[in-house]
């Protein structure tokens, strides 16, 4: 594989420019990572190179290798390169696999060489990815991490010199993310080019090479990973790096009070799969506790059991006397799903005000403190950004003066900057009313900063 | 053939068998209520059915009443009614006096012939048109099938049949209008039913094709380097089949209802025609026999689509 | 109500057609009052200013008969749809809410009814009291409720299991609130769509039964029955057949076009 040049790549919707022209050079064996928040136009780059932009969008610029050039405006001229020279790692591996076909043939069909070797090649590649046992599985029988590896095998079996990875770590837990980074490094080690598009700073750090920071369709900083991720020059990059939980300054936690809740000998299984067995948990008033485990380990289920939403197979939960039923509240991973979809936020929040007999002023104060415009309330839940809606969900629970808030991955769907902002709001408000926090997360750094005690299994 | 597992097989068969039982019970109950509702003396009607109206007198009716226990309380009669059905006795037609089982069996062939011809016609038209529409959304085939399906939805089957009859038979004289004999007679009923089903079939195929072609896995297959034909062959056909077969179950209702209407319209001597005839004469045993047969046919066809689904989709048929 | 100017053309056409059919059904019988009065002297009389559609084979006013039949069809269909929707959706919500035995039993019954195509149910009922308005109503309503049950149950289960209902329960809201704010807004558009489909099905079934002679009986003015009765006179007076055909087709068209064209069922 030789060096690839991309000259003046840009994407337009009619006259409106979605991705400003940019020049890139991809060297074999060196990663190039495009870093940016969602909506920064970075995904368009991968589709512009591949020639798979949605209808209505057009690309300009060209792809060059040696003396050959492919103008990007003509999407069809790169079809012949697909599989053999250009490959894309899909964003959602679970939906990118044919549900009616077994794993092995799906991977084998990516082989570009002699047809009779396809199965043997796929077989050995899957084996090297630790998927030997899954070859005869159907996609619905795979876990998220396994599906990611199968998609990787299918995309790379053809031996393409340039692999485009579009948000490859989306929806993966930290363990699967680490495996993914290894896979991508292996690909680089074999002397191929890699262009990764992500919002995951940890992944960019793991891959090294060159980093490109994008914001609003524009490149704000470009350089070697060691320099951009260690001594960023642009303020936006600095903010982005400071928003990583590892970089947060230490947060002072309030002292724990009397006991609030005691879970004893809790066990839960779904069918033959045991989630957890014999777990004891205590939470004191005002305390901040994190539940840390990889996905599928039943963290959310444990939280739901403590709140009385799910019944445990064994064990019991004791609550402190004298607290109303509404003293136990929950914040959801996806705030859009936590609001009735067809009801305006105004109605939803006023219903709660009426229910708990609070004056309108308390809502206004909270809106003001969380820097939310009252105009937002006229909208439906789906018309508000994730960060704003999560803060509105927080306000909704705060109106009830809760004693414990169970926050189930409350910021995992938010961009780093919004995550930082939302979580700090949450901690400030809980401290103000002395409410305890039970935080479910898979992010160890986040748990370390936001809570004083972490439970893992 | 993928995962035709024993577990999936047992689940489908068990569910459908249960459904057949419940529907039989339902039909039997409705028919029993129907008997109780009938004006006039049931025993007299049955006796007349057996011996002819000219030979019936009060004594014969009384004998029948004793024999069949028609003087018993309603619930005992109902239990007896169900027991008879459980033993596979469908009774005699009140009109012809023949055994319902024989009569219905006699009609079944004609119904199956009509249904098969219509399905073949509907698929023959609907599959290619649907494929063409789905592969080129917004193209001429797409617009044609959309128009066709909308027109058909506003045009009841009996009107379509009437128009075909007036057009092809009365005006042009190409085909006989009604009856059952040579193959020409099948043409009009099959055309009515087949054309009626073709619009929906085409749209279902079109939607399935579009969904598959726009799916992530289909696009991924293309970027793996598969040629469009190879991608369609390996990833398109089977997945389109899964959706089409799943929808076919819903469409079967239209087939069964259509059979009843079209048979009556063209005097095609099938089960549906016999049913409408029996309803007209209030021939309860025949009503029960015909309805049961059509309901079982419906359940059987549904079972077949479930099994087909099970065979091509490893995830099996969707939970109801 | 949506502003008419923003509706796609077919919706606007549908509302126009529906308004015309409703006008015929409401004002028609008032202008041409007696659909049953015979006047054999006026056998197949041609259209005139007073009788825009002329008179039929028994000298009855075709306009009066068409208007009366339209009112009958729309009225009966609306009644059926209302009853079926009410029964089906109440049972559907109950089934989704209670789960367990209630759900199993109701689903068993619904599965059985589903295995019986609606037209067969209506046929059995029409045999009970030939030409009876009430039995036809019962049959049509019973043939339709299960569809509402199935859809309402499926949708309600999703809604009731959703995080937003869980959140409302945690916030201390009761069942009434959950119905009002969560279930109803989710179910009502679906129920409206199904109702327009159900109206078309009921109108179609009624006229089909009339046409094959097992629905309402003469001298009732019913669209299907009118077509059968007029068929022998088709060559002399095609308008006798075409008038009910046109009304039926336009009514069905209005109901079909009300929904998005792409609906594949």
mmCIF file of C-alpha atoms in Angstrom, chain B residues 3-319:
data_model
loop_
_atom_site.group_PDB
_atom_site.id
_atom_site.type_symbol
_atom_site.label_atom_id
_atom_site.label_comp_id
_atom_site.label_asym_id
_atom_site.label_seq_id
_atom_site.Cartn_x
_atom_site.Cartn_y
_atom_site.Cartn_z
ATOM 1 C CA UNK B 3 -32.915 -23.307 11.516
ATOM 2 C CA UNK B 4 -36.028 -25.421 11.227
ATOM 3 C CA UNK B 5 -35.553 -26.378 14.832
ATOM 4 C CA UNK B 6 -37.758 -28.873 16.589
ATOM 5 C CA UNK B 7 -38.558 -26.305 19.218
ATOM 6 C CA UNK B 8 -39.727 -23.729 16.686
ATOM 7 C CA UNK B 9 -41.670 -26.363 14.795
ATOM 8 C CA UNK B 10 -43.448 -27.546 17.921
ATOM 9 C CA UNK B 11 -44.268 -23.983 18.940
ATOM 10 C CA UNK B 12 -45.793 -23.085 15.574
ATOM 11 C CA UNK B 13 -47.774 -26.300 15.280
ATOM 12 C CA UNK B 14 -48.984 -26.118 18.868
ATOM 13 C CA UNK B 15 -50.115 -22.514 18.544
ATOM 14 C CA UNK B 16 -51.918 -23.111 15.279
ATOM 15 C CA UNK B 17 -53.573 -26.305 16.522
ATOM 16 C CA UNK B 18 -54.870 -24.437 19.537
ATOM 17 C CA UNK B 19 -56.131 -21.726 17.232
ATOM 18 C CA UNK B 20 -57.953 -24.305 15.086
ATOM 19 C CA UNK B 21 -59.621 -25.695 18.219
ATOM 20 C CA UNK B 22 -60.706 -22.292 19.475
ATOM 21 C CA UNK B 23 -62.066 -21.317 16.080
ATOM 22 C CA UNK B 24 -64.007 -24.593 15.827
ATOM 23 C CA UNK B 25 -65.525 -23.944 19.218
ATOM 24 C CA UNK B 26 -66.396 -20.424 18.143
ATOM 25 C CA UNK B 27 -68.071 -21.555 14.923
ATOM 26 C CA UNK B 28 -69.966 -24.313 16.719
ATOM 27 C CA UNK B 29 -71.198 -21.855 19.342
ATOM 28 C CA UNK B 30 -72.323 -19.312 16.766
ATOM 29 C CA UNK B 31 -74.093 -22.016 14.776
ATOM 30 C CA UNK B 32 -75.778 -23.353 17.887
ATOM 31 C CA UNK B 33 -77.017 -19.873 18.751
ATOM 32 C CA UNK B 34 -78.163 -19.645 15.162
ATOM 33 C CA UNK B 35 -80.261 -22.809 15.526
ATOM 34 C CA UNK B 36 -81.848 -21.467 18.694
ATOM 35 C CA UNK B 37 -82.616 -18.228 16.895
ATOM 36 C CA UNK B 38 -84.318 -19.805 13.905
ATOM 37 C CA UNK B 39 -88.011 -19.116 13.678
ATOM 38 C CA UNK B 40 -90.335 -22.090 13.349
ATOM 39 C CA UNK B 41 -89.922 -25.643 14.506
ATOM 40 C CA UNK B 42 -86.375 -26.987 14.160
ATOM 41 C CA UNK B 43 -87.554 -30.588 14.326
ATOM 42 C CA UNK B 44 -90.030 -29.937 11.554
ATOM 43 C CA UNK B 45 -87.308 -28.456 9.366
ATOM 44 C CA UNK B 46 -84.956 -31.353 9.980
ATOM 45 C CA UNK B 47 -87.693 -33.864 9.296
ATOM 46 C CA UNK B 48 -88.546 -31.985 6.124
ATOM 47 C CA UNK B 49 -84.908 -32.092 5.165
ATOM 48 C CA UNK B 50 -84.890 -35.846 5.590
ATOM 49 C CA UNK B 51 -88.197 -36.866 4.127
ATOM 50 C CA UNK B 52 -89.190 -33.908 1.960
ATOM 51 C CA UNK B 53 -91.817 -31.325 2.860
ATOM 52 C CA UNK B 54 -94.652 -33.320 1.335
ATOM 53 C CA UNK B 55 -94.164 -36.253 3.684
ATOM 54 C CA UNK B 56 -93.742 -34.432 6.957
ATOM 55 C CA UNK B 57 -96.374 -34.447 9.618
ATOM 56 C CA UNK B 58 -96.457 -33.670 13.321
ATOM 57 C CA UNK B 59 -95.639 -37.284 14.220
ATOM 58 C CA UNK B 60 -92.502 -37.347 12.103
ATOM 59 C CA UNK B 61 -91.384 -34.048 13.632
ATOM 60 C CA UNK B 62 -92.018 -35.399 17.119
ATOM 61 C CA UNK B 63 -89.955 -38.492 16.330
ATOM 62 C CA UNK B 64 -87.092 -36.305 15.225
ATOM 63 C CA UNK B 65 -87.489 -34.170 18.335
ATOM 64 C CA UNK B 66 -87.168 -37.250 20.552
ATOM 65 C CA UNK B 67 -84.346 -38.723 18.545
ATOM 66 C CA UNK B 68 -82.223 -35.577 18.587
ATOM 67 C CA UNK B 69 -83.211 -34.534 22.079
ATOM 68 C CA UNK B 70 -84.444 -31.157 20.931
ATOM 69 C CA UNK B 71 -86.735 -30.961 23.937
ATOM 70 C CA UNK B 72 -83.806 -30.938 26.372
ATOM 71 C CA UNK B 73 -82.585 -27.735 28.091
ATOM 72 C CA UNK B 74 -80.355 -25.536 25.943
ATOM 73 C CA UNK B 75 -77.067 -26.332 27.659
ATOM 74 C CA UNK B 76 -77.587 -30.092 27.259
ATOM 75 C CA UNK B 77 -78.334 -29.556 23.620
ATOM 76 C CA UNK B 78 -75.200 -27.475 23.320
ATOM 77 C CA UNK B 79 -73.104 -30.197 24.920
ATOM 78 C CA UNK B 80 -74.640 -32.703 22.523
ATOM 79 C CA UNK B 81 -73.944 -30.372 19.621
ATOM 80 C CA UNK B 82 -70.278 -30.119 20.568
ATOM 81 C CA UNK B 83 -70.032 -33.849 21.191
ATOM 82 C CA UNK B 84 -71.308 -34.565 17.705
ATOM 83 C CA UNK B 85 -68.813 -32.171 16.247
ATOM 84 C CA UNK B 86 -66.057 -33.748 18.325
ATOM 85 C CA UNK B 87 -66.916 -37.112 16.789
ATOM 86 C CA UNK B 88 -66.579 -35.597 13.367
ATOM 87 C CA UNK B 89 -70.299 -35.668 12.594
ATOM 88 C CA UNK B 90 -71.365 -32.586 10.724
ATOM 89 C CA UNK B 91 -74.923 -33.754 10.181
ATOM 90 C CA UNK B 92 -77.124 -33.568 7.119
ATOM 91 C CA UNK B 93 -78.016 -30.647 4.950
ATOM 92 C CA UNK B 94 -81.491 -29.353 5.719
ATOM 93 C CA UNK B 95 -82.028 -28.578 2.070
ATOM 94 C CA UNK B 96 -80.729 -31.567 0.146
ATOM 95 C CA UNK B 97 -80.661 -34.077 2.983
ATOM 96 C CA UNK B 98 -77.192 -35.210 1.931
ATOM 97 C CA UNK B 99 -74.361 -35.601 4.432
ATOM 98 C CA UNK B 100 -72.659 -32.229 4.955
ATOM 99 C CA UNK B 101 -69.247 -33.855 4.895
ATOM 100 C CA UNK B 102 -69.810 -35.257 1.390
ATOM 101 C CA UNK B 103 -71.273 -32.033 0.058
ATOM 102 C CA UNK B 104 -68.456 -29.905 1.449
ATOM 103 C CA UNK B 105 -65.810 -32.321 0.199
ATOM 104 C CA UNK B 106 -67.407 -32.081 -3.206
ATOM 105 C CA UNK B 107 -67.082 -28.272 -3.168
ATOM 106 C CA UNK B 108 -63.571 -28.135 -1.781
ATOM 107 C CA UNK B 109 -61.855 -29.029 -5.044
ATOM 108 C CA UNK B 110 -63.444 -26.128 -6.903
ATOM 109 C CA UNK B 111 -62.456 -23.694 -4.144
ATOM 110 C CA UNK B 112 -58.845 -24.866 -4.087
ATOM 111 C CA UNK B 113 -58.700 -24.618 -7.875
ATOM 112 C CA UNK B 114 -59.929 -21.017 -7.771
ATOM 113 C CA UNK B 115 -57.694 -20.042 -4.867
ATOM 114 C CA UNK B 116 -54.597 -21.546 -6.473
ATOM 115 C CA UNK B 117 -55.280 -19.908 -9.831
ATOM 116 C CA UNK B 118 -55.800 -16.504 -8.197
ATOM 117 C CA UNK B 119 -52.681 -16.753 -6.055
ATOM 118 C CA UNK B 120 -50.599 -17.720 -9.070
ATOM 119 C CA UNK B 121 -52.023 -14.784 -10.996
ATOM 120 C CA UNK B 122 -51.531 -12.344 -8.111
ATOM 121 C CA UNK B 123 -47.930 -13.458 -7.616
ATOM 122 C CA UNK B 124 -47.236 -13.523 -11.337
ATOM 123 C CA UNK B 125 -48.303 -9.892 -11.603
ATOM 124 C CA UNK B 126 -47.360 -8.649 -8.152
ATOM 125 C CA UNK B 127 -43.833 -10.049 -7.780
ATOM 126 C CA UNK B 128 -42.246 -8.564 -10.918
ATOM 127 C CA UNK B 129 -44.130 -5.275 -10.609
ATOM 128 C CA UNK B 130 -43.265 -5.052 -6.909
ATOM 129 C CA UNK B 131 -39.601 -5.779 -7.600
ATOM 130 C CA UNK B 132 -39.500 -3.148 -10.334
ATOM 131 C CA UNK B 133 -41.196 -0.621 -8.035
ATOM 132 C CA UNK B 134 -38.912 -1.305 -5.101
ATOM 133 C CA UNK B 135 -35.687 -1.200 -7.084
ATOM 134 C CA UNK B 136 -36.639 2.125 -8.653
ATOM 135 C CA UNK B 137 -38.805 4.036 -6.178
ATOM 136 C CA UNK B 138 -40.576 6.874 -7.937
ATOM 137 C CA UNK B 139 -40.202 5.191 -11.339
ATOM 138 C CA UNK B 140 -43.033 4.286 -13.696
ATOM 139 C CA UNK B 141 -43.632 0.845 -12.165
ATOM 140 C CA UNK B 142 -43.770 2.371 -8.699
ATOM 141 C CA UNK B 143 -46.336 4.960 -9.705
ATOM 142 C CA UNK B 144 -48.356 2.375 -11.639
ATOM 143 C CA UNK B 145 -48.564 -0.074 -8.731
ATOM 144 C CA UNK B 146 -49.426 2.705 -6.292
ATOM 145 C CA UNK B 147 -52.288 3.848 -8.500
ATOM 146 C CA UNK B 148 -53.383 0.268 -9.084
ATOM 147 C CA UNK B 149 -53.442 -0.544 -5.372
ATOM 148 C CA UNK B 150 -55.351 2.638 -4.510
ATOM 149 C CA UNK B 151 -57.924 1.997 -7.247
ATOM 150 C CA UNK B 152 -58.377 -1.585 -6.077
ATOM 151 C CA UNK B 153 -58.907 -0.490 -2.515
ATOM 152 C CA UNK B 154 -61.755 1.748 -3.624
ATOM 153 C CA UNK B 155 -63.163 -0.968 -5.855
ATOM 154 C CA UNK B 156 -64.869 -3.801 -3.986
ATOM 155 C CA UNK B 157 -64.250 -7.300 -5.427
ATOM 156 C CA UNK B 158 -67.826 -7.699 -6.512
ATOM 157 C CA UNK B 159 -67.644 -4.470 -8.498
ATOM 158 C CA UNK B 160 -64.407 -5.562 -10.154
ATOM 159 C CA UNK B 161 -66.078 -8.876 -10.972
ATOM 160 C CA UNK B 162 -69.144 -7.111 -12.302
ATOM 161 C CA UNK B 163 -67.047 -4.879 -14.519
ATOM 162 C CA UNK B 164 -65.003 -7.784 -15.854
ATOM 163 C CA UNK B 165 -68.183 -9.723 -16.478
ATOM 164 C CA UNK B 166 -69.823 -6.848 -18.314
ATOM 165 C CA UNK B 167 -66.652 -6.080 -20.241
ATOM 166 C CA UNK B 168 -65.156 -9.436 -21.190
ATOM 167 C CA UNK B 169 -68.258 -11.562 -21.285
ATOM 168 C CA UNK B 170 -71.279 -9.452 -22.162
ATOM 169 C CA UNK B 171 -69.635 -6.848 -24.393
ATOM 170 C CA UNK B 172 -66.810 -8.817 -25.984
ATOM 171 C CA UNK B 173 -68.160 -12.333 -25.547
ATOM 172 C CA UNK B 174 -64.672 -13.778 -24.951
ATOM 173 C CA UNK B 175 -65.451 -15.914 -21.939
ATOM 174 C CA UNK B 176 -68.521 -17.509 -20.396
ATOM 175 C CA UNK B 177 -69.955 -15.429 -17.565
ATOM 176 C CA UNK B 178 -70.681 -18.049 -14.975
ATOM 177 C CA UNK B 179 -70.795 -21.729 -14.160
ATOM 178 C CA UNK B 180 -68.298 -24.534 -13.888
ATOM 179 C CA UNK B 181 -67.250 -26.825 -16.629
ATOM 180 C CA UNK B 182 -64.423 -26.153 -18.998
ATOM 181 C CA UNK B 183 -61.352 -24.139 -18.162
ATOM 182 C CA UNK B 184 -62.793 -20.963 -19.691
ATOM 183 C CA UNK B 185 -65.176 -20.748 -16.754
ATOM 184 C CA UNK B 186 -62.306 -20.408 -14.311
ATOM 185 C CA UNK B 187 -60.936 -17.372 -16.101
ATOM 186 C CA UNK B 188 -63.335 -14.690 -14.875
ATOM 187 C CA UNK B 189 -63.431 -15.663 -11.192
ATOM 188 C CA UNK B 190 -59.678 -16.204 -11.061
ATOM 189 C CA UNK B 191 -59.049 -12.949 -12.887
ATOM 190 C CA UNK B 192 -61.295 -11.040 -10.471
ATOM 191 C CA UNK B 193 -59.702 -12.490 -7.374
ATOM 192 C CA UNK B 194 -56.159 -12.508 -8.749
ATOM 193 C CA UNK B 195 -56.287 -8.931 -10.009
ATOM 194 C CA UNK B 196 -57.832 -7.894 -6.710
ATOM 195 C CA UNK B 197 -54.925 -9.385 -4.761
ATOM 196 C CA UNK B 198 -52.210 -8.275 -7.184
ATOM 197 C CA UNK B 199 -52.269 -4.596 -6.195
ATOM 198 C CA UNK B 200 -51.573 -5.271 -2.546
ATOM 199 C CA UNK B 201 -49.043 -7.995 -3.369
ATOM 200 C CA UNK B 202 -47.097 -5.584 -5.554
ATOM 201 C CA UNK B 203 -47.015 -2.929 -2.830
ATOM 202 C CA UNK B 204 -45.954 -5.410 -0.155
ATOM 203 C CA UNK B 205 -43.142 -6.688 -2.365
ATOM 204 C CA UNK B 206 -42.182 -3.121 -3.182
ATOM 205 C CA UNK B 207 -41.989 -2.090 0.474
ATOM 206 C CA UNK B 208 -39.972 -5.175 1.358
ATOM 207 C CA UNK B 209 -37.535 -4.624 -1.513
ATOM 208 C CA UNK B 210 -37.081 -1.002 -0.556
ATOM 209 C CA UNK B 211 -36.535 -1.834 3.108
ATOM 210 C CA UNK B 212 -33.912 -4.437 2.233
ATOM 211 C CA UNK B 213 -32.090 -2.359 -0.370
ATOM 212 C CA UNK B 214 -31.856 0.567 2.052
ATOM 213 C CA UNK B 215 -30.829 -1.597 4.989
ATOM 214 C CA UNK B 216 -27.427 -1.332 6.629
ATOM 215 C CA UNK B 217 -26.496 -4.922 5.858
ATOM 216 C CA UNK B 218 -27.280 -4.516 2.174
ATOM 217 C CA UNK B 219 -25.146 -1.392 1.897
ATOM 218 C CA UNK B 220 -22.379 -3.058 3.857
ATOM 219 C CA UNK B 221 -22.501 -6.031 1.452
ATOM 220 C CA UNK B 222 -21.994 -3.625 -1.446
ATOM 221 C CA UNK B 223 -19.056 -1.873 0.206
ATOM 222 C CA UNK B 224 -17.498 -5.284 0.857
ATOM 223 C CA UNK B 225 -17.114 -5.316 -2.910
ATOM 224 C CA UNK B 226 -20.034 -7.519 -3.980
ATOM 225 C CA UNK B 227 -21.481 -6.688 -7.368
ATOM 226 C CA UNK B 228 -25.073 -5.392 -7.277
ATOM 227 C CA UNK B 229 -26.364 -8.680 -8.698
ATOM 228 C CA UNK B 230 -24.407 -10.788 -6.248
ATOM 229 C CA UNK B 231 -25.554 -8.640 -3.308
ATOM 230 C CA UNK B 232 -29.172 -8.922 -4.433
ATOM 231 C CA UNK B 233 -28.878 -12.669 -4.913
ATOM 232 C CA UNK B 234 -27.145 -13.360 -1.600
ATOM 233 C CA UNK B 235 -28.683 -10.743 0.710
ATOM 234 C CA UNK B 236 -31.722 -9.366 -1.109
ATOM 235 C CA UNK B 237 -33.892 -12.316 -2.085
ATOM 236 C CA UNK B 238 -34.056 -14.165 1.197
ATOM 237 C CA UNK B 239 -34.648 -11.049 3.282
ATOM 238 C CA UNK B 240 -37.332 -9.813 0.898
ATOM 239 C CA UNK B 241 -38.863 -13.268 1.148
ATOM 240 C CA UNK B 242 -38.981 -13.034 4.937
ATOM 241 C CA UNK B 243 -41.062 -9.843 4.892
ATOM 242 C CA UNK B 244 -43.258 -10.917 2.007
ATOM 243 C CA UNK B 245 -44.074 -14.234 3.655
ATOM 244 C CA UNK B 246 -44.788 -12.516 6.968
ATOM 245 C CA UNK B 247 -47.243 -10.224 5.184
ATOM 246 C CA UNK B 248 -48.760 -13.085 3.200
ATOM 247 C CA UNK B 249 -50.390 -14.330 6.394
ATOM 248 C CA UNK B 250 -52.299 -11.066 6.673
ATOM 249 C CA UNK B 251 -53.309 -11.243 3.034
ATOM 250 C CA UNK B 252 -54.798 -14.712 3.403
ATOM 251 C CA UNK B 253 -57.887 -13.171 5.007
ATOM 252 C CA UNK B 254 -58.481 -11.309 1.761
ATOM 253 C CA UNK B 255 -58.068 -14.550 -0.167
ATOM 254 C CA UNK B 256 -60.648 -16.442 1.908
ATOM 255 C CA UNK B 257 -63.132 -13.552 1.941
ATOM 256 C CA UNK B 258 -62.531 -13.024 -1.760
ATOM 257 C CA UNK B 259 -63.214 -16.683 -2.502
ATOM 258 C CA UNK B 260 -66.626 -16.406 -0.830
ATOM 259 C CA UNK B 261 -67.602 -13.249 -2.707
ATOM 260 C CA UNK B 262 -66.233 -14.228 -6.105
ATOM 261 C CA UNK B 263 -67.700 -17.716 -5.995
ATOM 262 C CA UNK B 264 -71.137 -16.330 -5.244
ATOM 263 C CA UNK B 265 -70.777 -13.721 -7.929
ATOM 264 C CA UNK B 266 -69.887 -16.180 -10.686
ATOM 265 C CA UNK B 267 -71.823 -19.171 -9.336
ATOM 266 C CA UNK B 268 -68.528 -21.044 -9.044
ATOM 267 C CA UNK B 269 -69.482 -24.237 -7.198
ATOM 268 C CA UNK B 270 -67.023 -23.926 -4.307
ATOM 269 C CA UNK B 271 -67.351 -23.884 -0.544
ATOM 270 C CA UNK B 272 -67.969 -20.119 -0.489
ATOM 271 C CA UNK B 273 -70.827 -20.370 -2.914
ATOM 272 C CA UNK B 274 -72.270 -23.248 -0.915
ATOM 273 C CA UNK B 275 -71.945 -21.165 2.235
ATOM 274 C CA UNK B 276 -73.834 -18.182 0.860
ATOM 275 C CA UNK B 277 -76.445 -20.563 -0.495
ATOM 276 C CA UNK B 278 -76.766 -22.213 2.908
ATOM 277 C CA UNK B 279 -77.052 -18.819 4.600
ATOM 278 C CA UNK B 280 -79.839 -17.942 2.201
ATOM 279 C CA UNK B 281 -81.742 -21.139 3.060
ATOM 280 C CA UNK B 282 -80.636 -21.087 6.696
ATOM 281 C CA UNK B 283 -79.235 -24.565 6.294
ATOM 282 C CA UNK B 284 -77.382 -24.556 9.614
ATOM 283 C CA UNK B 285 -75.442 -27.831 9.291
ATOM 284 C CA UNK B 286 -74.177 -26.685 5.901
ATOM 285 C CA UNK B 287 -73.319 -23.227 7.283
ATOM 286 C CA UNK B 288 -71.325 -24.867 10.046
ATOM 287 C CA UNK B 289 -69.602 -27.275 7.706
ATOM 288 C CA UNK B 290 -68.616 -24.648 5.155
ATOM 289 C CA UNK B 291 -67.467 -22.112 7.751
ATOM 290 C CA UNK B 292 -65.404 -24.713 9.582
ATOM 291 C CA UNK B 293 -63.778 -25.821 6.371
ATOM 292 C CA UNK B 294 -62.893 -22.284 5.316
ATOM 293 C CA UNK B 295 -61.586 -21.452 8.804
ATOM 294 C CA UNK B 296 -59.456 -24.594 8.867
ATOM 295 C CA UNK B 297 -58.173 -23.826 5.400
ATOM 296 C CA UNK B 298 -57.216 -20.373 6.665
ATOM 297 C CA UNK B 299 -55.429 -21.777 9.712
ATOM 298 C CA UNK B 300 -53.677 -24.370 7.550
ATOM 299 C CA UNK B 301 -52.418 -21.729 5.118
ATOM 300 C CA UNK B 302 -51.252 -19.615 8.052
ATOM 301 C CA UNK B 303 -49.395 -22.600 9.440
ATOM 302 C CA UNK B 304 -47.675 -23.049 6.098
ATOM 303 C CA UNK B 305 -46.555 -19.400 6.007
ATOM 304 C CA UNK B 306 -45.273 -19.748 9.587
ATOM 305 C CA UNK B 307 -43.267 -22.820 8.612
ATOM 306 C CA UNK B 308 -41.902 -21.057 5.556
ATOM 307 C CA UNK B 309 -40.894 -18.135 7.775
ATOM 308 C CA UNK B 310 -39.242 -20.541 10.173
ATOM 309 C CA UNK B 311 -37.340 -22.116 7.308
ATOM 310 C CA UNK B 312 -35.921 -18.934 5.792
ATOM 311 C CA UNK B 313 -35.576 -16.694 8.849
ATOM 312 C CA UNK B 314 -33.371 -18.023 11.663
ATOM 313 C CA UNK B 315 -35.160 -15.747 14.116
ATOM 314 C CA UNK B 316 -38.441 -17.532 13.394
ATOM 315 C CA UNK B 317 -41.884 -15.980 13.020
ATOM 316 C CA UNK B 318 -42.486 -12.862 15.074
ATOM 317 C CA UNK B 319 -44.342 -13.303 18.330
#
